[in-house]
Coordinates of C-alpha atoms in Angstrom, one line a residue:
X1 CA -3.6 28.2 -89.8
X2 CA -3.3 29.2 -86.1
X3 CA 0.4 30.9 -85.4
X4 CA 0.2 32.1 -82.2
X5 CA -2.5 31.9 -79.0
X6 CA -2.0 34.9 -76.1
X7 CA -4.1 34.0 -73.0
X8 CA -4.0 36.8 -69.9
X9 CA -6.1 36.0 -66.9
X10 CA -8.0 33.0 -67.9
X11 CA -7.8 30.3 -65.3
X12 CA -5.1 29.6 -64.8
X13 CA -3.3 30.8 -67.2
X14 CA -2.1 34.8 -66.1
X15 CA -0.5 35.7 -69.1
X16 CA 1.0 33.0 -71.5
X17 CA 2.5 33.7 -75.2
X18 CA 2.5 30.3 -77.1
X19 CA 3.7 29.9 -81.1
X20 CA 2.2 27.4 -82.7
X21 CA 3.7 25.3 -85.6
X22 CA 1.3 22.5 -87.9
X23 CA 0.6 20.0 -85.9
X24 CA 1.8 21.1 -82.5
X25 CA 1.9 18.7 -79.3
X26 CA 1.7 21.4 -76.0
X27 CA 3.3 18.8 -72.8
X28 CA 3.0 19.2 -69.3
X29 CA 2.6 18.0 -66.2
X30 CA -1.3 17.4 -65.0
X31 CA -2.3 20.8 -63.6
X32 CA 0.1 23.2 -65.9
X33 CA -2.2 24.4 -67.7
X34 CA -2.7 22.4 -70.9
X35 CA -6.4 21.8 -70.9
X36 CA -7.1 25.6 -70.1
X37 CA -4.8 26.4 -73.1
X38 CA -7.4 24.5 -75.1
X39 CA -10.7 25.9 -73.4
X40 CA -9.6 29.1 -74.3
X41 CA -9.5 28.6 -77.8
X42 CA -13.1 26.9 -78.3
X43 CA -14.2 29.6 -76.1
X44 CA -13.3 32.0 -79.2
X45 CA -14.3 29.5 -81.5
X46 CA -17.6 28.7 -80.2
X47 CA -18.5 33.1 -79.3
X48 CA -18.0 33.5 -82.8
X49 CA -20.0 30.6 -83.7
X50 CA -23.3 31.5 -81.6
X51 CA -22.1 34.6 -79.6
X52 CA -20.9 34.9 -76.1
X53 CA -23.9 33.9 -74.0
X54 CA -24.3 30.8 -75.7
X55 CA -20.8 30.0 -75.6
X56 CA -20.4 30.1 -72.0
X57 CA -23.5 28.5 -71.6
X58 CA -22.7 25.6 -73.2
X59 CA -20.6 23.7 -71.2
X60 CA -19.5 23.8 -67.1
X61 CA -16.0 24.5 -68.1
X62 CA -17.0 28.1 -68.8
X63 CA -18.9 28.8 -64.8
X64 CA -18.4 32.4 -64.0
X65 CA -17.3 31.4 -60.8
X66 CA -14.2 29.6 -62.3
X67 CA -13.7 31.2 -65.6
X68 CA -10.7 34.2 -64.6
X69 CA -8.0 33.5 -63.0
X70 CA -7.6 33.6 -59.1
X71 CA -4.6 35.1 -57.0
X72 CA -2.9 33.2 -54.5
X73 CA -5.2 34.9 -52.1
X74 CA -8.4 33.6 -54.0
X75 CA -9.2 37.0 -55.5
X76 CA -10.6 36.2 -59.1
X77 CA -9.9 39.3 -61.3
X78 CA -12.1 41.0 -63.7
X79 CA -11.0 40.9 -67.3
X80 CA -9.4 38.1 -69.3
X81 CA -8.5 38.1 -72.9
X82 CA -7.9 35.7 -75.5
X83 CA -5.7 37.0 -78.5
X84 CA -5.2 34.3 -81.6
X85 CA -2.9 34.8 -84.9
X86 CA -2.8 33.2 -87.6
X87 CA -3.0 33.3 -91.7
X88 CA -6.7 32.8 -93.3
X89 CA -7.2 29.1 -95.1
X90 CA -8.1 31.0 -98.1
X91 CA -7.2 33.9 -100.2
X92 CA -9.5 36.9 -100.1
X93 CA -10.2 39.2 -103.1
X94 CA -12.1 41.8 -100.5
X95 CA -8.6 42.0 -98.1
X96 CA -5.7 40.7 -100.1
X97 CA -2.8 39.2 -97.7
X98 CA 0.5 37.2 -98.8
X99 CA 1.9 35.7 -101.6
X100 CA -0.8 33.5 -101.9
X101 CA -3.7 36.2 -100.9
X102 CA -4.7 34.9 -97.6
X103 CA -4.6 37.7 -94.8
X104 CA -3.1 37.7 -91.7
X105 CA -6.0 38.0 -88.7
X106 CA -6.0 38.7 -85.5
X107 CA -8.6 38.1 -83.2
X108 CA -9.1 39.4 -79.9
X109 CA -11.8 38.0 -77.2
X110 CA -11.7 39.9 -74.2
X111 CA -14.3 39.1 -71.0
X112 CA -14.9 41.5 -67.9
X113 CA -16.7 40.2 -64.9
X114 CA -19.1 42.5 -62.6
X115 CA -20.9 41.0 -59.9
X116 CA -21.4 37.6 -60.5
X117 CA -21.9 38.0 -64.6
X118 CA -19.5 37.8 -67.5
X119 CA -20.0 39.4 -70.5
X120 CA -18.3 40.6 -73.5
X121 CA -16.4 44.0 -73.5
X122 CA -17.3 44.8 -76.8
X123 CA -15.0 47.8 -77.3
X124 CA -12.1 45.8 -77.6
X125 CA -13.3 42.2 -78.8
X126 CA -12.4 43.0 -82.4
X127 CA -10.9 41.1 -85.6
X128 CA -8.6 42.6 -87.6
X129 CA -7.3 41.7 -90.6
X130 CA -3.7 42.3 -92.5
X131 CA -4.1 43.2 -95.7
X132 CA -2.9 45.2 -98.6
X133 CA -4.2 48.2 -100.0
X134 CA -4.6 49.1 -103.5
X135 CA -1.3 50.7 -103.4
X136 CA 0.2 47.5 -102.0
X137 CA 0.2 49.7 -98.8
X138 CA -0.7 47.9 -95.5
X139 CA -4.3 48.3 -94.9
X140 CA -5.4 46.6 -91.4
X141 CA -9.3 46.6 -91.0
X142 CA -10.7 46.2 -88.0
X143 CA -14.1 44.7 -87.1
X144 CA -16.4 43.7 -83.6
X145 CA -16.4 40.4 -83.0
X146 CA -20.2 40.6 -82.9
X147 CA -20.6 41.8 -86.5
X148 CA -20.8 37.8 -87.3
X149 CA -22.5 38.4 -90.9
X150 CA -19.1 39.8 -92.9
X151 CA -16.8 38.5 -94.8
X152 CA -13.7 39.0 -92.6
X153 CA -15.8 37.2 -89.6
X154 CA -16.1 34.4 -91.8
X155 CA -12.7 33.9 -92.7
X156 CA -12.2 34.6 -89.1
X157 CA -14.1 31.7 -88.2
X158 CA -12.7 29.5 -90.7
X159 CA -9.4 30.2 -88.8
X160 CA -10.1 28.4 -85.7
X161 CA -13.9 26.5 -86.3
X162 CA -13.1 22.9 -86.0
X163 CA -10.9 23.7 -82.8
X164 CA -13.2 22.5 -80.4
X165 CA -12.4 20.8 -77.3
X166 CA -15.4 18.3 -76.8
X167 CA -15.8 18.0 -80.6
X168 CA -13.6 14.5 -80.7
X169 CA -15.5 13.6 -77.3
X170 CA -18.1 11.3 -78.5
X171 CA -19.4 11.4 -75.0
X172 CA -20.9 15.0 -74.9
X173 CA -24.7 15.7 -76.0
X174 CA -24.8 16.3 -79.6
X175 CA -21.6 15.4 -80.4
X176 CA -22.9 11.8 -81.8
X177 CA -25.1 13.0 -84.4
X178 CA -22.9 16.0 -85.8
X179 CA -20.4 12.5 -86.3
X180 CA -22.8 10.8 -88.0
X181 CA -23.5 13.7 -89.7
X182 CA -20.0 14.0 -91.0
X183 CA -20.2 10.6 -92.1
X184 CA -23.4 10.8 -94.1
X185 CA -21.6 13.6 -96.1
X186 CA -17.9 11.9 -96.6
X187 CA -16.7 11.0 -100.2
X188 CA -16.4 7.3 -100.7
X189 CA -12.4 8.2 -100.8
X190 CA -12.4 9.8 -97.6
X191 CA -14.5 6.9 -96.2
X192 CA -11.9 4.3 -97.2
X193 CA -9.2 6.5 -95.8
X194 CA -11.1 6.6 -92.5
X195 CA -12.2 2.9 -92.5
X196 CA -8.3 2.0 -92.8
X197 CA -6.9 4.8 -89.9
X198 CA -10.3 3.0 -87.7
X199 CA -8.7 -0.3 -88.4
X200 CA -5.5 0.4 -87.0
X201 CA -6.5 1.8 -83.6
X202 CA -9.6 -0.6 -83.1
X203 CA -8.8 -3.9 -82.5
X204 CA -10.9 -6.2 -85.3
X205 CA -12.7 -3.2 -86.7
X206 CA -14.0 -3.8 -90.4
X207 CA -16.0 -1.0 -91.5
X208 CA -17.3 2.7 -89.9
X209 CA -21.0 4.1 -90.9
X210 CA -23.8 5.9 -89.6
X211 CA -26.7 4.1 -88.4
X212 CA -30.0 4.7 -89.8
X213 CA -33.6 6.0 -88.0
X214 CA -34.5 9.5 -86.7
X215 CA -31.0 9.9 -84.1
X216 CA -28.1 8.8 -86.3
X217 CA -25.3 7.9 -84.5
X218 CA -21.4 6.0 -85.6
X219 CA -21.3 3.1 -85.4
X220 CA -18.3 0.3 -86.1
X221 CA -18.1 -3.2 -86.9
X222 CA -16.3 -5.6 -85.3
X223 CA -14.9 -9.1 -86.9
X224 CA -16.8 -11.5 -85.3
X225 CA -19.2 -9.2 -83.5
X226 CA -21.1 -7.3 -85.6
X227 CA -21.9 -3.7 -85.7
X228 CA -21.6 -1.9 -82.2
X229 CA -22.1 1.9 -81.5
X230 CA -19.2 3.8 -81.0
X231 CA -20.2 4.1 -77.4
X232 CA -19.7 0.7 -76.8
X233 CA -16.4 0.8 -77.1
X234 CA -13.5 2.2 -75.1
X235 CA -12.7 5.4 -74.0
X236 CA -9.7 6.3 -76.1
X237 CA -11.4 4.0 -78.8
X238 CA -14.2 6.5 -78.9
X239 CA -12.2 9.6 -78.7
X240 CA -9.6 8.3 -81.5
X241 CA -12.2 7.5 -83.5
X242 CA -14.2 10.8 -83.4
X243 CA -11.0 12.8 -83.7
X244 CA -10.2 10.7 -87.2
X245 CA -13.8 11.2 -88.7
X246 CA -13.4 14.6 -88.1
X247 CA -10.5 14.9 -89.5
X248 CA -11.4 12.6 -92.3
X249 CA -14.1 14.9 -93.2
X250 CA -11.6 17.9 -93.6
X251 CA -12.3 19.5 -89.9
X252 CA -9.9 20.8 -87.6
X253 CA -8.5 18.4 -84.2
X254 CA -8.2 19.6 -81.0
X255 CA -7.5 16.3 -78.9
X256 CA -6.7 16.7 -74.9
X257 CA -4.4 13.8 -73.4
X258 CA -3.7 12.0 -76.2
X259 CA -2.7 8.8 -74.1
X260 CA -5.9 9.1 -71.9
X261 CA -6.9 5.6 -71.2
X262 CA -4.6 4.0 -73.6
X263 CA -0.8 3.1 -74.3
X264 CA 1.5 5.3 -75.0
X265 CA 2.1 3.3 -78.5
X266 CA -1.9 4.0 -79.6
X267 CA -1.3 7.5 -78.7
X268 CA 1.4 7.7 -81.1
X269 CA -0.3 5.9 -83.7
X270 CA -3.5 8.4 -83.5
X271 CA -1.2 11.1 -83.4
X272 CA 0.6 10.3 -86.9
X273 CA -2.6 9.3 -88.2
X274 CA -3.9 12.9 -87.6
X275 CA -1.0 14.6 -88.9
X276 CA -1.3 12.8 -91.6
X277 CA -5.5 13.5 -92.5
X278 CA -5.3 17.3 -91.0
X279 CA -3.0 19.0 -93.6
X280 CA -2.2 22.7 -93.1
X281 CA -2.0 22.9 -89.5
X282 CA -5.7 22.2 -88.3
X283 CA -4.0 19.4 -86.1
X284 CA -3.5 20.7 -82.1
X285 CA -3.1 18.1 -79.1
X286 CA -1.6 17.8 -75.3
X287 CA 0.3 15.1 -73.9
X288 CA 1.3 14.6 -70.0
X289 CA 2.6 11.6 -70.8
X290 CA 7.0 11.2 -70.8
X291 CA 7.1 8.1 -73.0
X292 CA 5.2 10.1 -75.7
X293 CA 7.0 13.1 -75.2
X294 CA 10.1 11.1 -75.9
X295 CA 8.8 9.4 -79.2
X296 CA 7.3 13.1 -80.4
X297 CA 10.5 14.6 -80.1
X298 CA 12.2 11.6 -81.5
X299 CA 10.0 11.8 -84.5
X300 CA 11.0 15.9 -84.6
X301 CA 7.3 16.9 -83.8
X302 CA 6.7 20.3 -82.8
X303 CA 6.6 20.5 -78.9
X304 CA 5.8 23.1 -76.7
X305 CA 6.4 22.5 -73.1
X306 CA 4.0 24.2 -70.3
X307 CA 5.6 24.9 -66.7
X308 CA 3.6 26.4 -63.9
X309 CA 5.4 28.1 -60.7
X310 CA 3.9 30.2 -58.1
X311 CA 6.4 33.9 -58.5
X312 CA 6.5 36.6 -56.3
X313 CA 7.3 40.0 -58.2
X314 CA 7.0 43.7 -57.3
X315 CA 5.4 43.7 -54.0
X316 CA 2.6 42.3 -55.3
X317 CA 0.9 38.9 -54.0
X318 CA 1.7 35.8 -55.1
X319 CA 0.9 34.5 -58.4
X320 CA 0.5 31.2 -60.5
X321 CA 1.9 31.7 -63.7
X322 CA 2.5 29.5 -66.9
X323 CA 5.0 29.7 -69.3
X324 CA 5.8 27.9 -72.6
X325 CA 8.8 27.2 -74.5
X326 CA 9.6 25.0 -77.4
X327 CA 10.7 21.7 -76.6
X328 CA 14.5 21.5 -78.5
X329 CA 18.4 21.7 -77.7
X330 CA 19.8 25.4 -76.5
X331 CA 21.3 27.3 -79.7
X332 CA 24.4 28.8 -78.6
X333 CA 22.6 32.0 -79.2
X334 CA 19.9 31.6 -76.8
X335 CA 19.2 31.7 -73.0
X336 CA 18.9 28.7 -70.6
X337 CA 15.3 30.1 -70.6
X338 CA 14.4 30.1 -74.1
X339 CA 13.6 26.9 -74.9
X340 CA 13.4 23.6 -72.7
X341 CA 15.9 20.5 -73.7
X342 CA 13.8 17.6 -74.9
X343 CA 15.8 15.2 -71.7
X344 CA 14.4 17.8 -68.6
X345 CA 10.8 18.1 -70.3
X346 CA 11.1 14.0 -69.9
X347 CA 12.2 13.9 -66.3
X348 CA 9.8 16.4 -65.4
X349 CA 6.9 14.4 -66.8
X350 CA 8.5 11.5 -65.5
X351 CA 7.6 12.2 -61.8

């Protein structure tokens, strides 16, 4: 489970700290940050996945010209790093962590720009892992983030692979077959599961499956209609849908905008329904939306609120920087600054 995500210099996010709890909703106002947050972490996902060329490559979210962040001037800065915490999904007999064995890991992705290239600064892209020692001693080891064929790069990527911003977009190349693909594979239990989350967010759905012939691809069927592919139907149709096969078939969510092109009341409903099929934390979503922010914090759902402001400091130009604080009432112990109150995170996203 992810704990914690550290982002310095990457879009626009300067330098935000975020702690993460299972199942954590980030809010925001459009333009705070929220989808950069997210970028950032299938940008480690996918480098570790097929290394950092491909990863940028991939997708026009990651364009040199737009990938660090920019000064108030328009300066875009050199280096950017991406820092995630969290506990391994399984214990380790080669680097023995907690109570349960799992380690604690660290990885860091950090990204220079010269010229008009980005690449990899390899000396401090690294995973690291907590662990004991035979003495029960702390041992930390400490690997590249290139040296993909170990064991602690495996549980590495088992940390955060799943977390991929266009994997519930049904839309995006590729995307339609590795779903089918999922549900070719599913148990008949998790199939039944899936068919009854489906049901409830798709109005006169019946059944889920994969279609047949040489490009497989979901499809649904509807009472009265017949079988349609999942293209056919709405947006957040499609993109609820996705999200719950994948987490159906035991992946990990990362959903932007949950209310995108639907109610705030279907948001809600796909966002318990995902809580409920991603257990242990693999489960992370934004909302801009102050009628779901309301219910989530109603509900006591983890929320972390994202505020951007434009600071002076130092003598230095101006800069756009984010910050994030949990969404709860002020303990008497804290500062005004620690945390926001769940009624000005609502009036802010009412505007």
């Amino acid at each position: 489970m992810i704990t914690s995500v550290h982002v310095s210099g990457f879009k626009s996010l300067l330098d935000l700290r975020l702690d993460l709890q299972p199942h954590t909703v980030v809010t925001g106002r459009s333009g705070s940050g929220k989808t950069h947050l997210l970028e950032a972490v299938t940008l480690v996902q996918r480098t570790l996945a097929w290394g950092i060329d491909e990863a940028l490559g991939y997708s026009t979210r990651y364009a040199p010209a737009t990938l660090l962040h920019r000064t108030s001037s328009g300066h875009q800065i050199e280096t950017a790093g991406i820092r995630i915490e969290g506990t391994a999904s399984r214990p380790s007999d080669a680097f023995p962590g907690g109570p349960d064995g799992s380690p604690n890991l660290t990885i860091q992705l950090v990204i220079r720009r010269t010229g008009h290239t980005i690449s990899l600064d390899r000396q401090y892209s690294t995973i690291t892992a907590q662990h004991h020692g035979p003495g029960g001693q702390p041992a930390p080891t400490t690997i590249s983030l290139e040296d993909t064929d170990t064991p602690l790069a495996k549980l590495a990527f088992d940390l955060v692979s799943g977390f991929d911003l266009d994997a519930a977009d049904p839309d995006v190349p590729g995307n339609s077959l590795g779903l089918a693909n999922r549900l070719h594979w599913m148990s008949g239990h998790d199939h039944t599961v899936l068919r009854a989350h489906v049901a409830a967010l798709v109005a006169d759905a019946m059944d889920i499956r994969a279609s047949e012939g040489p490009v497989s691809h979901p499809e649904i069927l509807i009472r009265n209609v017949g079988w349609l592919p999942l293209a056919a139907l709405s947006r957040f149709e499609r993109t609820a849908t996705a999200a719950l096969i994948i987490g159906a078939a035991d992946g990990s969510v990362c959903v932007d905008d949950l209310a995108a092109s639907g109610s705030p009341e279907r948001a809600l409903a796909l966002h318990h329904r995902l809580s409920h099929l991603c257990a242990g934390g693999r489960y992370l979503a934004t909302t801009s939306s102050a009628h779901v922010a309301s219910e989530l914090v109603s509900a006591q759902t983890p929320l972390v609120h994202l505020d951007a402001a434009t600071r002076v400091g130092g003598g230095l130009e101006a800069a756009r920087s984010v910050h994030a604080r949990p969404v709860r009432e002020r303990q008497p112990t804290e500062d005004c600054g620690d945390v926001a109150s769940p009624r000005a995170v609502v009036r802010t996203l009412s505007r």
